[in-house]
């Protein structure tokens, strides 16, 4: 959209999008959250933000693991900053630790020594005291941390999925609309066949065969999901192809690639942009469903679907299911609001109702 | 033309699909054997060979595929490795439950969406329209399984925030057999309330907005204006003129519901533990019961094809311009 920002049409559409408050603010919030989630380590992490020890400052958030001996502790392994904070407070030697807002990472179980035996807590309700603001899940991991990191994974998953399947779908769709004829017919039939395959079910079958990680899951979902865009691209390319400016470009000797890339594609951009939010929502929903059923990303990856499942198994721990469900609902609602706003902004028929 | 192009690929369509499925199943069984192999398998070499012969792994894939296809044509989907019963029998025993939910969803969706869409189109930009739009969008944004989970935690669970009004899972109560006929009907309905809401929530929003938008497009069209200018009252103009035309897009999507009944349902069936087609598919996948998995794929793609044909028939009924074998004016 910004690439063409000099185009008055685009400016108009952008203005209209901004005038639709619900969609515009959803977009602002969602982008903000997404940026925030890429720096989630600064807010939700078991590593300290700043440690001041004997006049020296340490920033352990990013970078290598700092062994406990650095801070005068008696172990070589990863420093437990929560313990360190307590220790420094007790010592009162001017050393201090600044922890992130939520001092837990998504994999860390809630351990505490009970009578000298390390005891892992199960699900605990939300509490300000322990700084588990949304409670812990059945393995004692912080839910807020898991939701935040799960959001990052779900969003990046659906963005990657979006790019991959759109590239494939747009390429094939454009080619079908542009060349038409036998090529078009062949691909029409192929796509119809491809569409009869029950999407989620086949992905489940495949992920039984290959143990799924992020990239294999994207790959499989692109393979079975790229057809979604082809129909729309085919029709709009078909429409644009018969316009005079295409003839003019060809008369000037432009190659096929140039006609498609420089002349036709920019004119079909509205179709593409309109579908993006809905594809993102679909991607998140599909990944969560797969994770819920246990065919998605491998545990212990933080994911919403896995949280949903563990919450469903223990409905008496209501805070698990409630917080994840609310998170999913809010994010998907925002994405849908954005989608509606974009659709309205790109809709040339502004006043088509009966008066 | 349109109908023809849909019907003709029926043959190669199934074949390609089966091919894909067969490849998948070949791969899966291969790995499942690997799983049992090193893990201290209880099967001896002999038994493995026997099994391989039974499932025709000893022959080449293409031959096996042709054989399998031949069996499909005779409604022989093979034997389930878990239940030791013909796959077709298992699927048939689960089908009524899924069908019950499917048909009930269909009736509810169309029964609610079409009138609601009409009212929304007529009362465009009023308070009623805005409020119902908000509800509809919420339903649209949230996938049906999240709706199902939310409903379950709120209304079925009796722990935490739950109200415990409805049963947690299942199609009927455990004492179903001892109930009176009226009690049986009530019991099924009692169990069906939450799953049905979840089912309807998914397709509901789409249908309502489709109905509203297409009716509004038609209301703005010249022929409705002409009808009103001619002296018809608004009501007649809508119901006699605009409504029929605006049903065309609804009819186009009608057939898709047929496959939605089966494939869209397995998440909800898993959540509510309803012993239907979808849950069978999920369980057989977990248990690596491949003949059942294959059978389900075959049947759901057949249903999809059937749905496409059904859509075309519906369009032909509603839209007088479409004739079978005539030119494809609806392309």
XYZ file of C-alpha atoms in Angstrom:
686
model
C 0.000 0.000 0.000
C 2.794 2.382 0.893
C 4.701 1.601 -2.260
C 1.979 3.321 -4.227
C 1.471 6.077 -1.709
C 1.700 8.798 -4.377
C -1.290 7.367 -6.166
C -4.323 9.521 -5.244
C -6.524 6.455 -5.313
C -4.421 4.825 -2.630
C -4.386 7.980 -0.544
C -8.154 8.057 -0.732
C -8.392 4.431 0.319
C -6.003 4.989 3.176
C -8.054 7.963 4.351
C -11.185 5.910 4.201
C -9.563 3.117 6.143
C -8.529 5.588 8.820
C -12.043 6.963 9.003
C -13.362 3.536 9.962
C -12.411 3.826 13.604
C -13.020 0.248 14.689
C -10.748 -1.192 12.036
C -8.107 1.528 12.270
C -7.636 1.250 16.020
C -7.626 -2.544 15.810
C -4.828 -2.257 13.272
C -2.858 0.127 15.465
C -3.249 -2.072 18.538
C -2.461 -5.259 16.683
C 0.686 -3.875 15.051
C 1.735 -2.487 18.422
C 1.193 -5.861 20.094
C 3.048 -7.628 17.308
C 6.059 -5.325 17.634
C 5.905 -5.737 21.384
C 5.828 -9.502 21.064
C 9.016 -9.475 19.010
C 10.701 -7.966 22.027
C 8.792 -10.119 24.459
C 12.075 -11.084 26.114
C 12.227 -7.609 27.616
C 8.865 -7.925 29.325
C 8.350 -11.580 30.012
C 11.483 -13.458 30.822
C 13.179 -15.299 33.625
C 16.406 -13.427 32.907
C 16.886 -10.087 34.576
C 16.881 -6.852 32.604
C 19.715 -5.243 34.546
C 21.922 -6.634 37.263
C 24.139 -4.282 39.230
C 26.821 -6.280 40.995
C 29.790 -4.665 42.720
C 29.580 -1.515 40.650
C 29.347 -3.354 37.325
C 26.181 -3.530 35.248
C 25.051 -6.638 33.411
C 22.304 -6.923 30.769
C 21.496 -10.623 30.662
C 18.323 -10.468 28.507
C 19.992 -11.131 25.184
C 23.288 -12.770 24.556
C 25.070 -15.624 26.237
C 24.018 -17.293 29.450
C 25.832 -15.748 32.413
C 26.924 -18.436 34.875
C 25.996 -18.039 38.524
C 29.635 -17.726 39.593
C 29.788 -14.261 37.995
C 27.575 -12.978 40.756
C 29.354 -14.810 43.526
C 26.938 -17.713 43.548
C 28.074 -21.288 44.063
C 26.871 -22.772 40.741
C 28.179 -22.727 37.183
C 24.843 -23.087 35.430
C 22.382 -20.408 34.342
C 21.822 -17.798 37.010
C 18.467 -17.875 38.736
C 17.784 -14.168 38.829
C 14.706 -14.427 40.999
C 16.788 -16.079 43.705
C 19.550 -13.559 43.122
C 17.153 -10.679 43.639
C 16.059 -12.084 46.974
C 19.661 -12.710 47.963
C 20.794 -9.189 47.092
C 17.892 -7.762 49.047
C 18.868 -9.757 52.095
C 22.561 -8.848 51.777
C 21.894 -5.111 51.428
C 25.281 -4.419 49.837
C 24.005 -2.025 47.202
C 23.689 -4.769 44.571
C 20.346 -4.961 42.843
C 18.454 -6.829 40.118
C 15.784 -5.379 37.865
C 13.436 -8.093 36.687
C 11.040 -7.844 33.742
C 7.352 -7.204 34.432
C 6.647 -10.898 34.380
C 9.687 -12.711 35.694
C 8.981 -16.082 34.037
C 9.821 -17.614 30.715
C 7.305 -19.854 28.950
C 9.144 -23.106 29.666
C 9.924 -22.592 33.301
C 7.937 -24.671 35.751
C 6.982 -23.278 39.082
C 9.391 -25.030 41.423
C 9.799 -24.384 45.079
C 11.565 -26.359 47.733
C 9.232 -27.891 50.290
C 11.107 -29.492 53.173
C 14.332 -29.524 51.145
C 12.714 -31.462 48.286
C 12.184 -29.606 45.018
C 8.488 -29.713 44.403
C 6.848 -28.706 41.136
C 3.518 -27.025 41.569
C 0.572 -27.842 39.347
C -1.892 -25.267 38.139
C -2.195 -22.290 40.417
C -4.829 -19.568 40.173
C -3.793 -16.037 39.225
C -2.023 -14.192 41.970
C -0.197 -10.866 42.230
C 2.011 -12.167 44.946
C 3.806 -14.790 42.872
C 3.610 -12.517 39.791
C 1.721 -15.196 37.860
C -0.821 -12.639 36.689
C -2.893 -15.182 34.804
C -2.024 -18.189 36.902
C -0.057 -21.227 35.837
C -0.956 -24.167 33.649
C -1.089 -27.835 34.613
C 2.699 -28.084 34.537
C 3.137 -24.944 36.598
C 4.238 -22.720 33.720
C 3.201 -19.093 33.621
C 0.161 -18.658 31.395
C 0.768 -15.016 30.522
C 4.239 -15.914 29.280
C 2.904 -18.790 27.253
C 0.146 -16.683 25.749
C 2.559 -13.921 24.785
C 5.100 -16.257 23.196
C 2.282 -18.281 21.672
C 0.964 -15.095 20.101
C 4.349 -14.411 18.573
C 4.555 -17.908 17.137
C 0.976 -17.901 15.874
C 1.351 -14.490 14.239
C 4.667 -15.238 12.595
C 3.338 -18.605 11.493
C 0.338 -17.114 9.770
C 2.400 -14.294 8.260
C 4.908 -16.735 6.778
C 2.064 -18.951 5.639
C 0.369 -15.949 4.085
C 3.416 -14.903 2.095
C 4.187 -18.412 0.857
C 0.689 -19.366 -0.150
C 0.002 -15.983 -1.724
C 3.126 -16.136 -3.825
C 2.093 -19.549 -5.139
C -1.571 -18.661 -5.472
C -0.982 -15.327 -7.174
C 1.568 -16.742 -9.582
C -0.675 -19.576 -10.688
C -3.804 -17.425 -10.670
C -2.195 -14.727 -12.794
C -0.827 -17.239 -15.240
C -4.229 -18.878 -15.530
C -5.982 -15.599 -16.185
C -3.310 -14.270 -18.502
C -2.705 -17.224 -20.769
C -6.120 -18.836 -20.507
C -6.901 -21.660 -22.885
C -5.690 -25.180 -22.226
C -3.390 -24.093 -19.416
C -6.292 -22.426 -17.648
C -8.559 -25.430 -18.083
C -5.930 -27.866 -16.864
C -5.291 -25.875 -13.704
C -8.991 -25.309 -13.093
C -9.526 -29.050 -12.983
C -6.407 -29.586 -10.890
C -7.503 -27.033 -8.338
C -10.988 -28.469 -8.179
C -9.478 -31.847 -7.404
C -7.171 -30.306 -4.839
C -10.088 -28.569 -3.171
C -12.007 -31.773 -2.524
C -9.330 -32.924 -0.122
C -10.463 -32.187 3.423
C -7.827 -29.634 4.416
C -7.386 -30.040 8.152
C -7.761 -33.798 8.056
C -5.065 -34.337 5.475
C -2.718 -32.042 7.354
C -3.316 -34.128 10.431
C -2.493 -37.270 8.459
C 0.695 -35.734 7.145
C 1.779 -34.514 10.555
C 1.324 -38.023 11.891
C 3.876 -39.147 9.292
C 6.436 -36.388 9.638
C 6.821 -34.981 13.107
C 5.878 -31.381 12.521
C 8.054 -28.389 13.249
C 7.406 -24.785 12.277
C 8.704 -25.018 8.719
C 7.330 -28.421 7.790
C 3.936 -27.308 9.031
C 4.120 -24.163 6.907
C 5.209 -26.247 3.929
C 2.363 -28.730 4.292
C -0.214 -26.023 4.783
C 1.010 -24.141 1.730
C 0.842 -27.312 -0.344
C -2.780 -27.890 0.584
C -3.868 -24.294 0.975
C -2.385 -22.322 -1.922
C -5.486 -22.732 -4.064
C -7.496 -20.254 -2.012
C -6.195 -17.197 -3.851
C -6.055 -18.596 -7.374
C -9.728 -18.151 -8.238
C -9.848 -14.497 -7.317
C -6.553 -13.755 -9.007
C -7.627 -15.579 -12.117
C -10.853 -13.601 -12.458
C -9.251 -10.247 -11.795
C -6.337 -10.920 -14.138
C -8.849 -12.006 -16.736
C -10.693 -8.728 -16.315
C -7.582 -6.592 -16.429
C -6.171 -8.425 -19.421
C -9.016 -7.330 -21.651
C -8.513 -3.670 -20.731
C -6.952 -1.371 -23.271
C -3.892 -0.413 -21.311
C -2.708 -4.006 -21.497
C -3.097 -3.979 -25.246
C -1.233 -0.705 -25.385
C 1.626 -2.097 -23.308
C 1.853 -5.133 -25.529
C 1.748 -3.023 -28.650
C 4.752 -1.159 -27.282
C 6.540 -4.476 -27.090
C 6.410 -5.225 -23.375
C 7.153 -8.812 -22.511
C 4.635 -11.052 -20.804
C 6.479 -10.838 -17.500
C 6.510 -7.064 -17.695
C 2.838 -6.829 -18.584
C 1.886 -9.041 -15.668
C 4.316 -7.660 -13.130
C 4.247 -3.964 -13.929
C 0.792 -3.423 -15.373
C -1.649 -6.086 -14.247
C -0.474 -6.907 -10.716
C -0.684 -3.373 -9.324
C -4.256 -3.169 -10.526
C -5.240 -6.355 -8.782
C -3.636 -5.318 -5.510
C -6.980 -4.408 -3.977
C -8.138 -8.006 -4.329
C -4.992 -9.252 -2.617
C -5.053 -6.736 0.219
C -8.700 -7.400 0.936
C -8.030 -11.062 1.535
C -4.948 -10.699 3.733
C -6.601 -10.195 7.150
C -8.946 -13.104 6.601
C -6.056 -15.361 5.635
C -4.217 -14.348 8.797
C -7.256 -15.154 10.907
C -7.557 -18.469 9.088
C -3.897 -19.252 9.681
C -4.135 -18.587 13.410
C -7.346 -20.594 13.683
C -5.877 -23.543 11.779
C -2.653 -23.627 13.780
C -4.548 -23.426 17.049
C -6.897 -26.202 15.953
C -3.972 -28.424 15.018
C -2.234 -27.730 18.298
C -5.449 -28.368 20.155
C -5.776 -31.779 18.584
C -2.131 -32.522 19.240
C -1.042 -32.563 15.593
C 0.641 -29.194 15.494
C 3.946 -27.931 16.800
C 5.835 -30.199 19.137
C 5.594 -29.524 22.858
C 6.905 -27.697 24.819
C 6.536 -24.940 22.198
C 4.229 -22.353 23.730
C 1.017 -22.445 21.747
C -2.561 -21.427 22.255
C -3.973 -24.717 21.090
C -1.933 -26.686 23.589
C -3.052 -24.355 26.392
C -6.648 -24.770 25.284
C -6.306 -28.520 25.426
C -4.713 -28.639 28.851
C -7.387 -26.225 30.039
C -10.139 -28.378 28.594
C -8.813 -31.431 30.355
C -8.934 -29.628 33.670
C -12.021 -27.473 33.577
C -11.814 -26.991 37.319
C -8.731 -24.876 36.618
C -10.925 -22.370 34.872
C -8.269 -19.669 34.550
C -6.345 -21.639 31.923
C -9.161 -21.969 29.444
C -10.614 -18.558 30.150
C -7.436 -16.588 29.562
C -6.524 -18.398 26.333
C -10.033 -18.246 24.948
C -10.226 -14.529 25.686
C -6.836 -13.970 24.047
C -7.874 -15.843 20.903
C -11.209 -14.098 20.714
C -9.680 -10.628 21.112
C -6.950 -11.174 18.531
C -9.237 -12.738 15.948
C -11.858 -10.041 16.469
C -9.258 -7.364 15.848
C -8.031 -9.105 12.718
C -11.581 -9.374 11.439
C -12.303 -5.714 12.186
C -9.245 -4.772 10.177
C -10.403 -7.001 7.367
C -13.840 -5.420 7.303
C -12.373 -1.930 7.343
C -10.023 -2.732 4.457
C -12.831 -4.260 2.487
C -14.951 -1.212 3.004
C -12.098 1.127 2.138
C -11.466 -0.687 -1.130
C -15.113 -1.066 -2.043
C -15.908 1.281 -4.912
C -19.619 0.936 -4.263
C -20.002 3.227 -1.317
C -23.682 3.962 -1.584
C -25.563 1.040 -2.995
C -28.490 0.742 -0.695
C -32.035 1.593 -1.472
C -33.184 4.999 -0.330
C -21.579 -25.778 -19.484
C -20.935 -24.900 -15.932
C -22.603 -28.040 -14.677
C -20.861 -30.153 -17.262
C -17.397 -28.987 -16.339
C -18.155 -29.851 -12.776
C -19.469 -33.284 -13.612
C -16.893 -34.405 -16.119
C -13.847 -34.402 -13.844
C -15.686 -36.695 -11.454
C -13.745 -39.689 -12.706
C -10.174 -38.369 -12.721
C -11.002 -36.307 -9.675
C -11.591 -39.238 -7.419
C -8.682 -41.050 -8.903
C -6.193 -38.287 -8.225
C -7.550 -37.846 -4.781
C -7.241 -41.478 -3.985
C -3.764 -41.430 -5.358
C -2.792 -38.665 -2.976
C -4.468 -40.409 -0.103
C -2.894 -43.707 -1.048
C 0.536 -42.163 -1.125
C -0.112 -40.712 2.286
C -1.301 -43.976 3.683
C 1.568 -45.906 2.153
C 3.962 -43.529 3.816
C 2.170 -43.660 7.111
C 2.044 -47.387 7.312
C 5.684 -47.506 6.417
C 6.551 -45.314 9.353
C 4.190 -47.046 11.699
C 6.017 -50.256 10.949
C 9.269 -48.537 11.707
C 7.771 -47.442 14.963
C 6.869 -50.928 16.018
C 10.023 -52.411 14.554
C 12.872 -51.128 16.733
C 10.678 -50.647 19.775
C 10.783 -54.314 20.738
C 7.953 -55.288 18.414
C 5.714 -58.144 19.389
C 5.295 -59.190 15.786
C 7.579 -61.785 14.333
C 8.996 -61.570 10.830
C 6.454 -64.111 9.672
C 3.553 -62.147 10.990
C 4.898 -59.004 9.408
C 5.022 -60.733 6.072
C 1.557 -62.063 6.554
C 0.272 -58.644 7.336
C 2.118 -57.158 4.410
C 0.463 -59.700 2.178
C -2.918 -59.025 3.717
C -2.635 -55.329 3.014
C -0.958 -55.960 -0.338
C 2.242 -54.143 0.472
C 4.154 -56.911 -1.243
C 2.805 -55.836 -4.599
C 3.783 -52.649 -6.324
C 1.964 -49.479 -5.305
C 0.201 -48.967 -8.585
C -1.249 -52.466 -8.609
C -2.303 -52.080 -5.003
C -3.934 -48.818 -5.865
C -5.937 -50.267 -8.730
C -7.038 -53.115 -6.482
C -8.060 -50.686 -3.793
C -9.983 -48.563 -6.260
C -11.795 -51.665 -7.476
C -12.824 -52.421 -3.928
C -14.104 -48.887 -3.441
C -16.369 -49.268 -6.433
C -17.894 -52.302 -4.749
C -18.337 -50.407 -1.478
C -15.639 -52.480 0.091
C -13.535 -50.117 2.158
C -11.540 -52.843 3.843
C -11.339 -53.902 7.446
C -10.525 -51.697 10.371
C -7.331 -52.737 12.108
C -8.678 -51.646 15.468
C -12.269 -52.854 15.543
C -11.857 -55.848 13.194
C -15.031 -54.887 11.465
C -15.638 -53.673 7.918
C -14.912 -49.952 7.699
C -18.193 -49.307 6.002
C -20.118 -50.758 8.960
C -18.262 -48.579 11.423
C -18.819 -45.461 9.384
C -22.454 -46.321 8.866
C -23.019 -46.745 12.569
C -21.629 -43.272 13.255
C -23.273 -41.508 10.357
C -26.767 -40.955 11.883
C -25.348 -38.892 14.726
C -23.387 -36.641 12.422
C -26.342 -36.459 10.112
C -28.616 -35.389 12.961
C -26.314 -32.510 13.818
C -25.708 -31.638 10.200
C -29.355 -31.445 9.258
C -30.285 -29.604 12.447
C -27.504 -27.085 11.793
C -28.630 -26.642 8.225
C -32.228 -25.977 9.220
C -31.256 -23.616 12.002
C -28.748 -21.711 9.893
C -31.069 -21.123 6.990
C -34.065 -20.629 9.239
C -32.326 -17.848 11.118
C -30.051 -16.321 8.490
C -32.430 -15.658 5.646
C -35.061 -13.789 7.694
C -32.377 -11.984 9.668
C -30.565 -10.981 6.497
C -33.801 -9.641 5.019
C -34.639 -7.630 8.106
C -31.106 -6.262 8.278
C -31.189 -5.220 4.628
C -34.490 -3.394 5.042
C -33.474 -1.735 8.282
C -29.983 -0.883 7.062
C -28.097 1.520 9.355
C -30.626 1.375 12.166
C -29.945 0.442 15.770
C -31.174 -3.093 15.172
C -28.866 -3.495 12.209
C -25.834 -2.228 14.097
C -26.392 -4.382 17.153
C -27.026 -7.536 15.189
C -23.988 -6.742 13.029
C -21.802 -6.646 16.110
C -23.115 -10.018 17.244
C -22.753 -11.492 13.791
C -19.185 -10.249 13.403
C -18.162 -11.633 16.727
C -19.501 -14.978 15.594
C -17.688 -14.631 12.303
C -14.329 -13.773 13.805
C -14.180 -16.615 16.270
C -13.685 -20.119 14.955
C -16.444 -22.500 15.934
C -14.210 -24.628 18.143
C -13.347 -21.645 20.294
C -17.054 -20.910 20.575
C -17.555 -24.527 21.586
C -14.880 -24.321 24.253
C -16.190 -21.026 25.565
C -19.710 -22.419 25.777
C -18.460 -25.516 27.493
C -16.576 -23.611 30.163
C -19.401 -21.177 30.745
C -22.490 -23.340 30.657
C -21.509 -26.954 31.034
C -18.671 -27.083 33.502
C -19.709 -26.759 37.119
C -16.258 -25.723 38.299
C -14.882 -22.206 38.382
C -16.981 -19.792 36.387
C -19.176 -22.533 34.937
C -22.886 -22.671 35.493
C -23.327 -26.394 34.980
C -26.599 -26.085 33.105
C -25.820 -28.512 30.315
C -24.082 -31.867 30.101
C -20.347 -31.817 29.471
C -20.198 -34.310 26.667
C -21.824 -37.115 24.773
C -24.818 -37.517 22.517
C -27.192 -39.099 25.067
C -27.182 -39.790 28.788
C -25.908 -43.097 30.092
C -29.416 -44.120 31.197
C -30.800 -43.398 27.741
C -32.228 -46.889 27.282
C -34.518 -46.638 30.291
C -36.113 -43.352 29.276
C -39.593 -42.942 27.820
C -39.838 -41.910 24.153
C -40.551 -38.302 25.108
C -37.717 -38.433 27.603
C -35.410 -39.743 24.880
C -36.207 -36.855 22.571
C -35.706 -34.367 25.387
C -32.450 -36.031 26.358
C -31.050 -35.756 22.837
C -32.130 -32.128 22.623
C -30.668 -31.401 26.040
C -27.329 -32.719 24.873
C -27.611 -30.995 21.526
C -28.074 -27.400 22.657
C -24.445 -26.398 23.093
C -22.959 -28.271 20.111
C -25.671 -26.885 17.873
C -24.940 -23.327 18.941
C -21.286 -23.934 18.187
C -22.084 -25.426 14.774
C -24.420 -22.623 13.809
C -22.079 -19.858 15.014
C -19.604 -20.689 12.261
C -21.759 -20.494 9.172
C -24.276 -18.115 10.650
C -22.406 -14.850 10.156
C -21.351 -15.600 6.609
C -24.866 -16.515 5.527
C -26.514 -13.534 7.167
C -24.126 -11.038 5.617
C -24.360 -12.737 2.241
C -28.133 -12.521 2.397
C -28.097 -8.915 3.541
C -25.585 -7.720 0.971
C -27.118 -9.464 -1.981
C -30.599 -8.262 -1.056
C -29.273 -4.726 -0.708
C -27.600 -4.912 -4.082
C -30.853 -6.027 -5.577
C -32.867 -3.359 -3.799
C -30.631 -0.735 -5.337
C -31.092 -2.242 -8.791
C -33.161 -0.515 -11.407
C -35.809 -3.163 -11.704
C -36.874 -2.753 -8.080
C -37.033 0.979 -8.551
C -39.202 0.398 -11.612
C -41.458 -1.932 -9.669
C -41.990 0.664 -6.978
C -42.449 3.440 -9.475
C -45.101 1.266 -11.125
C -47.071 1.476 -7.896
C -46.195 -1.731 -6.088
C -45.817 -1.362 -2.372
C -42.429 -1.901 -0.801
C -43.277 -5.278 0.709
C -44.416 -6.816 -2.565
C -41.414 -5.393 -4.333
C -39.094 -7.082 -1.909
C -40.748 -10.444 -1.605
C -41.834 -10.898 -5.202
C -39.006 -9.259 -7.051
C -35.811 -8.739 -5.114
C -35.849 -11.748 -2.839
C -35.699 -14.397 -5.502
C -32.705 -12.846 -7.183
C -30.857 -12.364 -3.962
C -31.246 -16.028 -3.108
C -28.880 -16.960 -5.949
C -25.629 -16.529 -3.992
C -27.154 -18.357 -1.049
C -28.052 -21.249 -3.319
C -24.513 -21.349 -4.692
C -23.113 -22.063 -1.274
C -25.802 -24.516 -0.288
C -23.988 -27.624 -1.429
C -20.873 -26.820 0.537
C -22.853 -27.471 3.677
C -22.986 -31.122 2.815
C -19.277 -31.597 3.258
C -19.247 -29.136 6.131
C -21.494 -31.545 7.972
C -18.695 -34.060 7.970
C -15.364 -32.304 7.789
C -16.161 -29.154 9.710
C -17.462 -31.108 12.595
C -14.588 -33.116 13.912
C -13.261 -30.364 16.124
C -16.635 -29.810 17.703
C -17.264 -33.520 18.006
C -13.912 -33.956 19.688
C -14.615 -31.139 22.111
C -18.080 -32.345 23.051
C -17.111 -35.980 22.772
C -19.970 -36.760 20.431
C -19.586 -40.184 18.962
C -20.033 -39.133 15.371
C -18.179 -39.232 12.090
C -15.687 -36.557 13.011
C -14.651 -38.116 16.285
C -14.246 -41.429 14.482
C -11.885 -39.760 12.042
C -9.871 -38.227 14.833
C -9.666 -41.413 16.875
C -8.737 -43.587 13.935
C -5.938 -41.178 13.125
C -4.652 -41.310 16.685
C -4.895 -45.098 16.677
C -3.337 -45.287 13.215
C -6.312 -47.183 11.918
C -5.576 -46.393 8.281
C -8.385 -48.224 6.494
C -10.863 -46.128 8.471
C -8.932 -42.949 7.712
C -8.982 -43.773 4.022
C -12.647 -44.607 4.134
C -13.416 -41.268 5.710
C -11.429 -39.395 3.104
C -13.187 -41.213 0.299
C -16.610 -40.556 1.728
C -15.996 -36.927 2.550
C -14.661 -36.200 -0.925
C -17.623 -37.995 -2.434
C -19.856 -35.795 -0.307
C -17.991 -32.736 -1.502
C -18.626 -33.728 -5.100
C -22.250 -34.396 -4.303
C -22.410 -30.993 -2.644
C -21.110 -29.307 -5.777
C -23.727 -31.004 -7.874
C -26.391 -30.087 -5.347
C -25.312 -26.437 -5.464
C -25.638 -26.444 -9.213
C -29.116 -27.921 -8.986
C -30.109 -25.318 -6.406
C -28.831 -22.512 -8.583
C -30.732 -23.922 -11.517
C -33.924 -23.949 -9.469
C -33.571 -20.392 -8.216
C -32.008 -18.767 -11.259
C -34.151 -19.190 -14.367
C -31.244 -18.182 -16.594
C -29.331 -21.354 -15.795
C -30.401 -24.423 -17.710
C -28.687 -27.766 -17.626
C -26.517 -28.151 -20.659
C -27.327 -24.631 -21.808
C -24.806 -21.815 -21.861
C -23.013 -21.040 -18.629
C -24.480 -17.693 -17.819
C -23.571 -18.055 -14.173
C -19.890 -18.553 -14.794
